[in-house]
Tab-separated table of C-alpha atoms and ligand atoms in Angstrom:
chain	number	residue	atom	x	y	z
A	16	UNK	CA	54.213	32.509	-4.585
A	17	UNK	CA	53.362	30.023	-7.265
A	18	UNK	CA	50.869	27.342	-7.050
A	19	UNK	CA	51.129	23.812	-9.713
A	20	UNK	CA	47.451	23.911	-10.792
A	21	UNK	CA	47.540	21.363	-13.535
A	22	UNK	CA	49.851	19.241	-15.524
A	23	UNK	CA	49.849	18.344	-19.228
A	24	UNK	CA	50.137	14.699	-19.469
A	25	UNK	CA	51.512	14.482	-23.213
A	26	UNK	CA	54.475	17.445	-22.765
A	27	UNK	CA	56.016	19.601	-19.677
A	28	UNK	CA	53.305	22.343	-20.480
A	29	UNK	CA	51.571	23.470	-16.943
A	30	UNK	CA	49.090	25.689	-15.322
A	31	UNK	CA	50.256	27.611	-12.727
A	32	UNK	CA	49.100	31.344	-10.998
A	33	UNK	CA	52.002	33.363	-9.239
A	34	UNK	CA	50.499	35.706	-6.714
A	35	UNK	CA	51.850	39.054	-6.072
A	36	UNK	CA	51.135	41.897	-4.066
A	37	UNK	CA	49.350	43.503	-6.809
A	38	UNK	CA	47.442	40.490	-8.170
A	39	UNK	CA	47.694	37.036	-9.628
A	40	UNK	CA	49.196	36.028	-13.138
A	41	UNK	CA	47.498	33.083	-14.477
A	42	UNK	CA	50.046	31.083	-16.727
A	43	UNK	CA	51.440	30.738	-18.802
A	44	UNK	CA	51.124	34.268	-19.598
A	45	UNK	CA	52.568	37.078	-21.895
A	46	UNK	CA	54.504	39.680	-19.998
A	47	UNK	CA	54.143	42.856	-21.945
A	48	UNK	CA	57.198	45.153	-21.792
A	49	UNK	CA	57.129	48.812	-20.361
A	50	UNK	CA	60.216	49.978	-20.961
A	51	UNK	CA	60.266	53.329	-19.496
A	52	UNK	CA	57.466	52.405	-16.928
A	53	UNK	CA	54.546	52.648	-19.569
A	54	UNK	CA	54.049	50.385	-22.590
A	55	UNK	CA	54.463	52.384	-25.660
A	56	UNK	CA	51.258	54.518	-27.385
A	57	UNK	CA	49.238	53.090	-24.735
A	58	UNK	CA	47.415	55.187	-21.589
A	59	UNK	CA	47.204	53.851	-18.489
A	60	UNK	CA	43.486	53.550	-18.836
A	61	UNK	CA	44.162	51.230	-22.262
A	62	UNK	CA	46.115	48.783	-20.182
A	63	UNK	CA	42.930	46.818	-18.551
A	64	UNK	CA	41.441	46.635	-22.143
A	65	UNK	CA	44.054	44.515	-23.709
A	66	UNK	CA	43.670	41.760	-21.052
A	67	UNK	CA	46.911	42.378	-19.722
A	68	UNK	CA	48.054	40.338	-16.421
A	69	UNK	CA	51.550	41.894	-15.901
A	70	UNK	CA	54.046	44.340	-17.718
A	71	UNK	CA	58.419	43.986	-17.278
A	72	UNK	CA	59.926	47.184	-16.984
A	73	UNK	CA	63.442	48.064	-18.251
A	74	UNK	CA	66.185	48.522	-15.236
A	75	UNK	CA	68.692	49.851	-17.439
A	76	UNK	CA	66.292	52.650	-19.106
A	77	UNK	CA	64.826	53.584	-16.072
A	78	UNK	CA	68.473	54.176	-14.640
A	79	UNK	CA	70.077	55.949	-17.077
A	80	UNK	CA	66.873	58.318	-17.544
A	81	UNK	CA	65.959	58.877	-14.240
A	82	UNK	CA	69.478	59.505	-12.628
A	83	UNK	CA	70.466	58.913	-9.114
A	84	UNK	CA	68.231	61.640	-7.896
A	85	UNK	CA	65.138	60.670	-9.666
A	86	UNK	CA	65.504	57.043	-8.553
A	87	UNK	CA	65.873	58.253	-4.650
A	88	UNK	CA	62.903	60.284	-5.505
A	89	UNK	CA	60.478	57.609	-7.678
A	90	UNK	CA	57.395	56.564	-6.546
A	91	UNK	CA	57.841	52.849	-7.910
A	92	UNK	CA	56.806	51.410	-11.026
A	93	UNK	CA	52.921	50.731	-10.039
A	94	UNK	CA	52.037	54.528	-9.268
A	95	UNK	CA	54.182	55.766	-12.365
A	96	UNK	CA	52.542	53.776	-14.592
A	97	UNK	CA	49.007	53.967	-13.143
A	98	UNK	CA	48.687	50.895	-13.541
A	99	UNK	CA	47.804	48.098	-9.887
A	100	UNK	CA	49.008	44.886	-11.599
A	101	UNK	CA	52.271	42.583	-11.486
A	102	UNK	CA	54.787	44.585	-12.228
A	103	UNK	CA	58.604	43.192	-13.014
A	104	UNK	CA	62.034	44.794	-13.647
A	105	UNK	CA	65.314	43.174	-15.222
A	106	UNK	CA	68.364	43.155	-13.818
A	107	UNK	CA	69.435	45.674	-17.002
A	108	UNK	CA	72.653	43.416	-17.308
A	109	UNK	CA	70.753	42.453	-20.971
A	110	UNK	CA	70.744	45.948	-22.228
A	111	UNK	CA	74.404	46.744	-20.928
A	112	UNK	CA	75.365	43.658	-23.329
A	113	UNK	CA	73.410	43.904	-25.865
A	114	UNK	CA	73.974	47.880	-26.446
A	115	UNK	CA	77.537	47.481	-26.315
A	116	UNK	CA	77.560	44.701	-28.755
A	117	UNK	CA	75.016	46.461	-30.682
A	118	UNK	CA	77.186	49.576	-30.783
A	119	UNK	CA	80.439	47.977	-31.291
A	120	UNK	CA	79.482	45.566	-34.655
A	121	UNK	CA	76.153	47.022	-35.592
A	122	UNK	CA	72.516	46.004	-34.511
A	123	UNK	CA	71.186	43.193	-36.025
A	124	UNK	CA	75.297	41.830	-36.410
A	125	UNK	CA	76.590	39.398	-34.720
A	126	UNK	CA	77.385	40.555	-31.360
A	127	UNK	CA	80.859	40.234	-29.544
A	128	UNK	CA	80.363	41.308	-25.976
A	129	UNK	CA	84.125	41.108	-24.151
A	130	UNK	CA	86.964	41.038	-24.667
A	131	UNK	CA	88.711	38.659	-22.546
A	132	UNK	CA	92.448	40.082	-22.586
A	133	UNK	CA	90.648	42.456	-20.143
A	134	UNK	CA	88.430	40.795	-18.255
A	135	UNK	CA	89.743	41.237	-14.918
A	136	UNK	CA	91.849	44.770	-15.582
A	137	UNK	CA	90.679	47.947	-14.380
A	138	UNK	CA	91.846	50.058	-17.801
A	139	UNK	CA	89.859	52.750	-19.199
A	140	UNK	CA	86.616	51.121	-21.118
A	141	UNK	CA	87.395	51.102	-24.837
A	142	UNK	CA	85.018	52.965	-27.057
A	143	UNK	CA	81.388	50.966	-27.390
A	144	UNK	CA	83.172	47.905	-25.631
A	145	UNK	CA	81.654	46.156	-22.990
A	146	UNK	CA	84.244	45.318	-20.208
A	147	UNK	CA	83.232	42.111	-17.525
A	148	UNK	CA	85.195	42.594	-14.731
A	149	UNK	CA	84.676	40.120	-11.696
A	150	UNK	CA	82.886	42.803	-9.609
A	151	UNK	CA	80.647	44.141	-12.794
A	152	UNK	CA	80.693	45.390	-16.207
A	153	UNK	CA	82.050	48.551	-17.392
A	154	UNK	CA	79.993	50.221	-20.268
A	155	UNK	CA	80.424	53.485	-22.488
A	156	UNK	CA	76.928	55.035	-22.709
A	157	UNK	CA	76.083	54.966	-26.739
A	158	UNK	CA	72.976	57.675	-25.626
A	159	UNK	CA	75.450	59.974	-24.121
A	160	UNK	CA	77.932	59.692	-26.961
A	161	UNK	CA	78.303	62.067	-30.193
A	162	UNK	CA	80.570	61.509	-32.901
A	163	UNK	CA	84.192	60.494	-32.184
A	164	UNK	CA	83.598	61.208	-28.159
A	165	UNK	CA	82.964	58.195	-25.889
A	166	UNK	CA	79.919	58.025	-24.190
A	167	UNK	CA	79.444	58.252	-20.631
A	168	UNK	CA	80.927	55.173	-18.513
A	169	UNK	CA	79.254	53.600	-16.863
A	170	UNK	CA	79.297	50.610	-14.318
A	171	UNK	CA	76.833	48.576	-13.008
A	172	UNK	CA	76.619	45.449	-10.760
A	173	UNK	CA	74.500	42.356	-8.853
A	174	UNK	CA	74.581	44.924	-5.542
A	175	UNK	CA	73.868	48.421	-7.517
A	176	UNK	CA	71.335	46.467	-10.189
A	177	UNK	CA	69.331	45.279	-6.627
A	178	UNK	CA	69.551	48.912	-4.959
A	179	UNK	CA	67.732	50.244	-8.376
A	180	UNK	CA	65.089	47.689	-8.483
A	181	UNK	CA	64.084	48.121	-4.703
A	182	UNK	CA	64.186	51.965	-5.942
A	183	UNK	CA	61.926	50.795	-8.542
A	184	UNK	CA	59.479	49.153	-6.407
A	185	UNK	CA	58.434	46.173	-8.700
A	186	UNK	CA	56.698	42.869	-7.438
A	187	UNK	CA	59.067	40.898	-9.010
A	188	UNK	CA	62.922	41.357	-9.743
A	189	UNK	CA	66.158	39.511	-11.733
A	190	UNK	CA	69.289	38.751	-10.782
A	191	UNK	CA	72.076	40.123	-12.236
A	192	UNK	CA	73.726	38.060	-15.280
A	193	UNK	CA	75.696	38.048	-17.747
A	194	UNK	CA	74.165	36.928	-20.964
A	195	UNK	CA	76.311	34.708	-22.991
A	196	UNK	CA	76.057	34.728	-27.320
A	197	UNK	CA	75.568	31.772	-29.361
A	198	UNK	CA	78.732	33.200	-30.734
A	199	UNK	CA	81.117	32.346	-27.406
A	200	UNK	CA	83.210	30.038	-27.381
A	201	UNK	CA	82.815	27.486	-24.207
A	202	UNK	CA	85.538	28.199	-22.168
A	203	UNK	CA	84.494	31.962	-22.358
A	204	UNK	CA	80.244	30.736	-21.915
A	205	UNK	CA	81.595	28.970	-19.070
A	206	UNK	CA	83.444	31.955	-17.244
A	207	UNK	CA	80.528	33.470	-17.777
A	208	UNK	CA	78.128	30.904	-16.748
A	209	UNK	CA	80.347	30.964	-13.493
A	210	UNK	CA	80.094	34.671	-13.244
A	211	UNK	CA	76.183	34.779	-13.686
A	212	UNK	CA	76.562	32.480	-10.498
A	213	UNK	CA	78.538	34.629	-8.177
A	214	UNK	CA	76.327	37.541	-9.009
A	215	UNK	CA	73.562	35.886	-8.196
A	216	UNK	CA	74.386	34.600	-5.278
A	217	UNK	CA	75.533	38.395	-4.646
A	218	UNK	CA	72.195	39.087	-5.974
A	219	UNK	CA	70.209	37.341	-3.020
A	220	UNK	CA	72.922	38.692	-0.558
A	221	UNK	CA	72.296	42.421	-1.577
A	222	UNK	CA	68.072	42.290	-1.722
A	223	UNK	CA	67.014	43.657	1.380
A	224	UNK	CA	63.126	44.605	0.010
A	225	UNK	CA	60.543	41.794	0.345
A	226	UNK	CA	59.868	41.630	-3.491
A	227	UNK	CA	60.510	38.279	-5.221
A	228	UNK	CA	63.879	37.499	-7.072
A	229	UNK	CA	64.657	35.315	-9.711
A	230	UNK	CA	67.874	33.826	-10.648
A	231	UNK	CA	68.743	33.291	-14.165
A	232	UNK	CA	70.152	30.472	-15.821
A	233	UNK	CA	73.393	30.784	-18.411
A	234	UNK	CA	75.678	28.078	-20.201
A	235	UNK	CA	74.933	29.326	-23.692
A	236	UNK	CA	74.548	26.589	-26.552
A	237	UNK	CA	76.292	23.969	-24.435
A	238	UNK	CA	74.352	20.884	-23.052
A	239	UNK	CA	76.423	20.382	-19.681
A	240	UNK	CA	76.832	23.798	-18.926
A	241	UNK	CA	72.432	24.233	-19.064
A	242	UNK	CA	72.363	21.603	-17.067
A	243	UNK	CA	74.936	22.827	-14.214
A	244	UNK	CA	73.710	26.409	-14.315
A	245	UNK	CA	70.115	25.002	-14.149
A	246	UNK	CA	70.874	22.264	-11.102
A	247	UNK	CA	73.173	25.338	-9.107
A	248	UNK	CA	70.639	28.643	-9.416
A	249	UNK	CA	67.767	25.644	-9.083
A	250	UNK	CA	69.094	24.997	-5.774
A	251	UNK	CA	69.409	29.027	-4.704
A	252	UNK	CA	66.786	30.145	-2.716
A	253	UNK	CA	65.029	32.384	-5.792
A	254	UNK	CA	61.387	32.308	-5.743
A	255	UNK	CA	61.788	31.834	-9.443
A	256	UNK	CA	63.968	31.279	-12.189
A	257	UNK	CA	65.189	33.455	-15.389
A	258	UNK	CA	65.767	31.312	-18.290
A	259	UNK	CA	68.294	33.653	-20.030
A	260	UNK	CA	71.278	33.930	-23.034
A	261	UNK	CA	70.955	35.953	-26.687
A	262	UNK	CA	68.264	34.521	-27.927
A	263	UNK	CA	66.637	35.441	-31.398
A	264	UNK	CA	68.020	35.488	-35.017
A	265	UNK	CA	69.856	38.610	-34.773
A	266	UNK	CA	71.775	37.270	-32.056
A	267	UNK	CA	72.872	34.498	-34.370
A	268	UNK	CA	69.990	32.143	-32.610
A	269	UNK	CA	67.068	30.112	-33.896
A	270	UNK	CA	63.974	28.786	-32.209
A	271	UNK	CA	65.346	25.707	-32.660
A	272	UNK	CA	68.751	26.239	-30.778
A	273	UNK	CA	66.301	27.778	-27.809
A	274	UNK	CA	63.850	24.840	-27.737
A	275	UNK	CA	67.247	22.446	-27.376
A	276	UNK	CA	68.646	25.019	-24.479
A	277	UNK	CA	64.998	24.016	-23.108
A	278	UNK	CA	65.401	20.688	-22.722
A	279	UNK	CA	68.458	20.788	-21.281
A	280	UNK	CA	67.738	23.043	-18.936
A	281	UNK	CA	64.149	22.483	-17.499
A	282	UNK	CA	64.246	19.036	-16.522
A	283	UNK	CA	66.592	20.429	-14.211
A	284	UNK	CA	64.702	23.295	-12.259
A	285	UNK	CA	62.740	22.959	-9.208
A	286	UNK	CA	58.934	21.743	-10.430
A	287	UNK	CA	57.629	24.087	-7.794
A	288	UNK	CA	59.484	27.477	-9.133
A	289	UNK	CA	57.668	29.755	-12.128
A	290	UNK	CA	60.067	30.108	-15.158
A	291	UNK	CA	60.466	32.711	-17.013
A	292	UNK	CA	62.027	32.736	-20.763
A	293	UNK	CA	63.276	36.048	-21.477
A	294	UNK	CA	62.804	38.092	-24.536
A	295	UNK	CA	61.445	35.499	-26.902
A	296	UNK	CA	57.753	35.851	-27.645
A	297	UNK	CA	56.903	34.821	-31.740
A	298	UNK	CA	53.265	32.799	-32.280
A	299	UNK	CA	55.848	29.364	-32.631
A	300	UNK	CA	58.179	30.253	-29.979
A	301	UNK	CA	55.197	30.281	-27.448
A	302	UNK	CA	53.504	27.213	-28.116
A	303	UNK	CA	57.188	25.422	-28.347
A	304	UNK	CA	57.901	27.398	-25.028
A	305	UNK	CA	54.601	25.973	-22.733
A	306	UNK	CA	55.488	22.812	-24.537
A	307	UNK	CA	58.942	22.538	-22.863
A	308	UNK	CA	57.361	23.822	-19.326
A	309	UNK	CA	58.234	27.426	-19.357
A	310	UNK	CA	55.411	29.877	-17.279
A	311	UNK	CA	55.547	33.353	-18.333
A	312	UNK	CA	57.521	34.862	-21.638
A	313	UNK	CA	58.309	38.915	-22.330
A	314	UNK	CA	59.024	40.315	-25.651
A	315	UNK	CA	58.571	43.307	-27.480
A	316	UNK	CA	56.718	42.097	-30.738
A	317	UNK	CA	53.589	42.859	-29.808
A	318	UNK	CA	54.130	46.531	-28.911
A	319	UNK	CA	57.353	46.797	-31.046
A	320	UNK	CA	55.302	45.782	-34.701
A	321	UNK	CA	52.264	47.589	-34.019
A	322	UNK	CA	54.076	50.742	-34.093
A	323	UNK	CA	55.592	49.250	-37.396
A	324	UNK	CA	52.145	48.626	-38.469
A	325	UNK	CA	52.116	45.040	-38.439
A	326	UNK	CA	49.011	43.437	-36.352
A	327	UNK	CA	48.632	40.004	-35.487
A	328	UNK	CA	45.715	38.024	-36.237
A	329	UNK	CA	44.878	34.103	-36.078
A	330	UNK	CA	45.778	33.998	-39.492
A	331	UNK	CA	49.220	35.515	-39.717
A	332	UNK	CA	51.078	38.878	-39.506
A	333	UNK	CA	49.219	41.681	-41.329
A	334	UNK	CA	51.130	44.702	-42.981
A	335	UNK	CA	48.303	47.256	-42.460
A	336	UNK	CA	50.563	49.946	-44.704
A	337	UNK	CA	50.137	47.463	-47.804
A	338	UNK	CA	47.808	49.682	-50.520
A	339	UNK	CA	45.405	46.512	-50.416
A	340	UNK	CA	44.027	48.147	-47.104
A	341	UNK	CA	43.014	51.650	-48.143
A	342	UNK	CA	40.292	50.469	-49.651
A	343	UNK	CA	39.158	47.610	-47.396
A	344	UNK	CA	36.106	48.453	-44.647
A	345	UNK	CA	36.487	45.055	-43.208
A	346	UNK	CA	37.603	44.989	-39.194
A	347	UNK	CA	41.385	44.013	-38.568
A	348	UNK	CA	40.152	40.143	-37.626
A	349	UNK	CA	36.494	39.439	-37.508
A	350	UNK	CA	37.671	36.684	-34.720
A	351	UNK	CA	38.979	38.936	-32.572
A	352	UNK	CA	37.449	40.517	-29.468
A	353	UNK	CA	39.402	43.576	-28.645
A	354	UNK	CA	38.476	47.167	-27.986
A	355	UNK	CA	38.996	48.131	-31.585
A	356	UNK	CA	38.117	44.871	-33.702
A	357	UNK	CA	34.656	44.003	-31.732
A	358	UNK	CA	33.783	47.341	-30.008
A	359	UNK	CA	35.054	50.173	-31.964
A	360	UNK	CA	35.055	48.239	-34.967
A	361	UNK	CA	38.132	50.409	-36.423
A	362	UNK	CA	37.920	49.300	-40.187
A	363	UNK	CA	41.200	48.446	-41.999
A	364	UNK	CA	41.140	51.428	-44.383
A	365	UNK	CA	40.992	53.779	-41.300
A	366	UNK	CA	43.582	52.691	-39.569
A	367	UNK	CA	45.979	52.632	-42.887
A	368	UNK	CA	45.117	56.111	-43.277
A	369	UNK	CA	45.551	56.895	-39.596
A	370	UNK	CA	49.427	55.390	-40.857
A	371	UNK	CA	49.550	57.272	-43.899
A	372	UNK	CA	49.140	60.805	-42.127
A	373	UNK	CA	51.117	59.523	-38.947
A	374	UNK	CA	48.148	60.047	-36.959
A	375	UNK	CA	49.848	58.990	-33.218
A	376	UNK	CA	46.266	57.187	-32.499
A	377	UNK	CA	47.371	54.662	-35.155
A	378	UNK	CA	49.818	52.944	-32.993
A	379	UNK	CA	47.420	53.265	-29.947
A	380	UNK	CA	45.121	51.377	-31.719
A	381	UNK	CA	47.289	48.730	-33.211
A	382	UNK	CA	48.891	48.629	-29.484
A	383	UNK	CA	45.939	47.767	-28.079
A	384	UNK	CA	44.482	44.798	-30.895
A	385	UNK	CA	47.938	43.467	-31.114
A	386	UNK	CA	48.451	43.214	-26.668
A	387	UNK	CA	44.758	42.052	-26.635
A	388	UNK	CA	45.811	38.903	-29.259
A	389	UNK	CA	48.633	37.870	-27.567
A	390	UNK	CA	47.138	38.067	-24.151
A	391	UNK	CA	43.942	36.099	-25.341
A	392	UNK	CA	46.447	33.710	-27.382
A	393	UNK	CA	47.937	32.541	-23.621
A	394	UNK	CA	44.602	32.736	-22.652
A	395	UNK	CA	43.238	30.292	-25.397
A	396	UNK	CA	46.608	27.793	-24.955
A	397	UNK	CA	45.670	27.856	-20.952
A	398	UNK	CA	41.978	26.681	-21.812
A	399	UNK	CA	43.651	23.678	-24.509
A	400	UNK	CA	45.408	22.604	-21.420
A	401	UNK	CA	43.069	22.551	-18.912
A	402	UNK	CA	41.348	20.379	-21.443
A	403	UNK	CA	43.745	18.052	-22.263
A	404	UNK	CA	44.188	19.147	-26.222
A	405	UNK	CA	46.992	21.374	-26.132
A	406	UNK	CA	48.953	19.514	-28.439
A	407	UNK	CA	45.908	19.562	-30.981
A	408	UNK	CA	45.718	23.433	-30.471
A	409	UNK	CA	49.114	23.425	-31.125
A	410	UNK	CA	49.304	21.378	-34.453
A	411	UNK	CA	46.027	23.481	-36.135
A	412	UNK	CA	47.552	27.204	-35.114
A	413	UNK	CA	50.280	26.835	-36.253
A	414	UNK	CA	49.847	24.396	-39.243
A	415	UNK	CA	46.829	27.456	-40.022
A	416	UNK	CA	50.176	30.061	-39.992
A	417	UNK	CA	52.065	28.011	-41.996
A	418	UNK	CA	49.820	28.171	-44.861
B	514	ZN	ZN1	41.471	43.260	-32.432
């Protein structure tokens, strides 16, 4: 499934291609999320135009919208979204957690995801608590709740998270895990560490479909628990492995916490398995990310800011809203060889008015320039490697953001 093409000499940074039934993903690589099975604003037909080599879709959403009935009845990921590329689901353990937490202190706030006086009870969940059981988790549905009324409950596990991603049909699935918060303490990151190991063992056990799996690594901020969660679902028969835990500043995190979790945790994987960091995806956190050896990234930025009309260029982040661009007739980068910047040539004052009036082809377009620049940004850090100056790429792009 995944072939070593090169190795960086100066850092762990690698080439590598991980084939799939529906094509190959040259990495490292963005994986642009599609959280309903289609990436927000965009057609299917505007999906080959951004240079897009595969798309994660969201096991929790897809659950929870489709029902039982519209699972038994989907016709996979590929032929909802129109779309014949890699394809991935998570395990939808992340949303469970982060939802709950979200719900429960506020997004953004520092999440606390159990409460471990009832970890192993059966009780009634507690409003917009999540409750970790050792089967599975227990969660109170925050888009089924109104007002004072709890939500609908609802449970999910390694062997029900498996039967919705075979339902799902996608090339490539997760485990189930529990994420752990900066915020744990370790004897709690370690219980759930040593959770996230049972249910991935439970994981493999339950996949009957011939798509690939991979496991995900836990242990939180802790050196020797990265290292024993890396060595254990290393030695698992995934095809690939799940970096995982709350990463990002409004889970308390920092790039800098993640790059340490890095190094304590990659040295320890199998060389010949494709990792995948999930949910961290800034300009910095990439290059640091090939740096330390990791293969393919997801995050939402790209789609996420575009509908907030911010756009990405090799200069910076652009607030295409500011009044400075309803007067300028210059493209959104001159550099950039998109759909919109180099063939359509949108100009800058266009697509600020497209904002202004809330014109829905504003976020198609920004969609589609700010997937293109991320996609050709892998693309550019897989040609520095291939010539042996990716730490020189590194140093100028970002010292050129910086400024
Ligand atoms: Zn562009």
């Amino acid at each position: 499934m995944f072939e070593l093409v090169h190795k960086d000499t100066r850092s762990r940074a690698r080439i590598g291609r991980i084939t799939t039934p529906h094509g190959v993903i040259e990495t490292p690589s963005y994986v642009i999320v599609g959280t309903d099975a289609a990436v927000r604003c965009l057609e299917p037909e505007d999906i080959p135009k951004t240079n897009t080599q595969a798309i994660i879709a969201n096991t929790y959403h897809l659950w929870r919208s489709l029902g039982d009935e519209g699972l038994a009845n989907f016709p996979g990921v590929h032929k909802e979204m129109q779309w014949n590329g890699p394809i991935m689901t998570d395990s939808g353990g992340f949303q469970v957690f982060s939802m709950g937490a979200s719900r429960e202190h506020g997004v953004g706030k520092k999440p606390q995801i159990a409460d471990r006086k009832s970890l192993i009870a059966d009780e009634p969940v507690e409003k917009g608590v999540v409750r970790v059981t050792e089967s599975g988790v227990y969660f109170d549905d925050p888009s089924t709740s109104s007002g004072n009324n709890n939500g609908e409950e609802v449970y999910l596990d390694a062997e029900l998270s498996m039967k919705i991603q075979e339902q799902l049909d996608a090339d490539i699935v997760f485990a189930f895990d529990e994420p752990s918060s900066p915020l744990h303490d370790k004897e709690y990151t370690r219980d759930a560490m040593e959770r996230t190991h049972r249910w991935a063992v439970r994981s493999l056990e339950a996949k009957t479909s011939l798509q690939k799996i991979y496991g995900i690594v836990q242990g939180g901020t802790f050196e020797d628990l990265r290292k024993e969660s890396a060595e254990y679902i290393g030695a698992l028969p995934f095809d690939g492995i799940g970096i995982g835990g709350s990463f990002g500043s409004s889970f308390g995190s920092s790039t800098e916490n993640t790059l340490k979790e890095l190094e304590w945790t990659i040295p320890f994987l199998p060389e010949r398995k494709p990792r995948h960091l999930l949910g961290m995806g800034k300009i910095a956190d990439l290059f640091y990310g090939v740096e330390a050896g990791i293969d393919t990234f997801d995050c939402v930025i790209p789609t996420r800011e575009a509908r907030h009309k911010s756009l990405w260029t090799s200069r910076g982040r652009m607030d295409i809203g500011k009044g400075v661009h309803g007067t300028d007739g210059g493209v959104i980068a001159e550099d950039c060889g998109c759909p919109v910047c180099a063939d359509l040539r949108v100009e800058r004052r266009e697509l600020h008015q497209m904002f202004k009036i809330k014109n829905p082809e504003a976020g198609r377009l920004a969609t589609i320039h700010n997937v293109y620049f991320f996609n050709d940004l892998m693309s550019q850090m897989r040609d520095a490697l291939r010539e042996g100056r990716f730490g020189e790429f590194k140093g100028e792009y970002l010292g050129r953001l910086a400024k």
